[in-house]
């Protein structure tokens, strides 16, 4: 009869999106890197029970593009680590939330994603932790704090992946881990294995030296930044007998604490053909006037040798508004490689989907814009002139970028210019 055909038709008609079939795969690929136990997001989205109460909030966050966090202007460049959802995926999540967040059948669920406990990289081959915790006061400024840790490496190592994990994440404004090879003179009078600050040196040159180094960086960490994962054939080089120098910038938040940051490393399985170097374009001579809402600072540099451009990591403080990297071509045209609508609370790396070979003498420019007006809700004080400085209420303008060079070339060799620069 008629009623039978109606019921069978209804039964086979595709229902709307469900958690297990449609939403969970998106959460695994775009959200769980942060939204799982022990990671930076305040709530996990691993199970249906955890996710369902947040359905309306998730809909708002993805529709407004607040989540997943990504700040590159889509008109410039394509990036392999872009976690953005497509318009279709956003519509699917919204439809699911609007339908009352149905679970669907657990049989439709994808296999759970395997995460190494406590790490976003595979289980590290070596973890190096600061041997002594740093005591952090409840209030006031904290001077940059250093801790030098011997690697104990008895042979040269190629680090293909690395991740910095602070133990008190909410106090870490940024961290840089430098590689100090055994022949380096840098900070040789500093103590090893205990925290120290530059002001503890009586010698002014030693104090300055702490902040200015030509040593290569293993990794930079800031809120929201991710682990380094270099493609096969590329890695960072850590010579036998090296030390790691942790440079920590802590901020206070009303609660005293301790921090004992560590770095996990995964070694390359075979010797790479290319070494990754982290370079930077920096301008520290700017003076941002009071109440300026779009103050521009730029800097350019010329590549000393051929190099393959891999990724970018812009760094500013609370007045940072936009940051871009350009190639200044000899015919006067400007090619924008990346433009970021800067967010101090999410300092991301941007990895080119297609690494780009740059010839020696390529002119690279970094441009930063600052909002020192009262309209900037993060502005500590719109009425002051702002200059370079380590504290959050001061500013920085650093365009880090990673390049690959032949494995045999170190940072000092890379900066030897082999031909006169022509105009």
mmCIF file of C-alpha atoms in Angstrom, residues 5 138 246 297 301-302 324 331 342 421:
data_model
loop_
_atom_site.group_PDB
_atom_site.id
_atom_site.type_symbol
_atom_site.label_atom_id
_atom_site.label_comp_id
_atom_site.label_asym_id
_atom_site.label_seq_id
_atom_site.Cartn_x
_atom_site.Cartn_y
_atom_site.Cartn_z
ATOM 1 C CA UNK A 5 6.300 3.143 0.161
ATOM 2 C CA UNK A 138 53.154 37.129 40.570
ATOM 3 C CA UNK A 246 66.893 28.475 26.006
ATOM 4 C CA UNK A 297 57.830 50.214 9.450
ATOM 5 C CA UNK A 301 67.761 42.561 2.982
ATOM 6 C CA UNK A 302 69.550 40.961 0.058
ATOM 7 C CA UNK A 324 53.919 41.267 5.120
ATOM 8 C CA UNK A 331 62.007 46.235 -12.395
ATOM 9 C CA UNK A 342 48.412 40.114 12.963
ATOM 10 C CA UNK A 421 76.414 43.619 -5.268
#
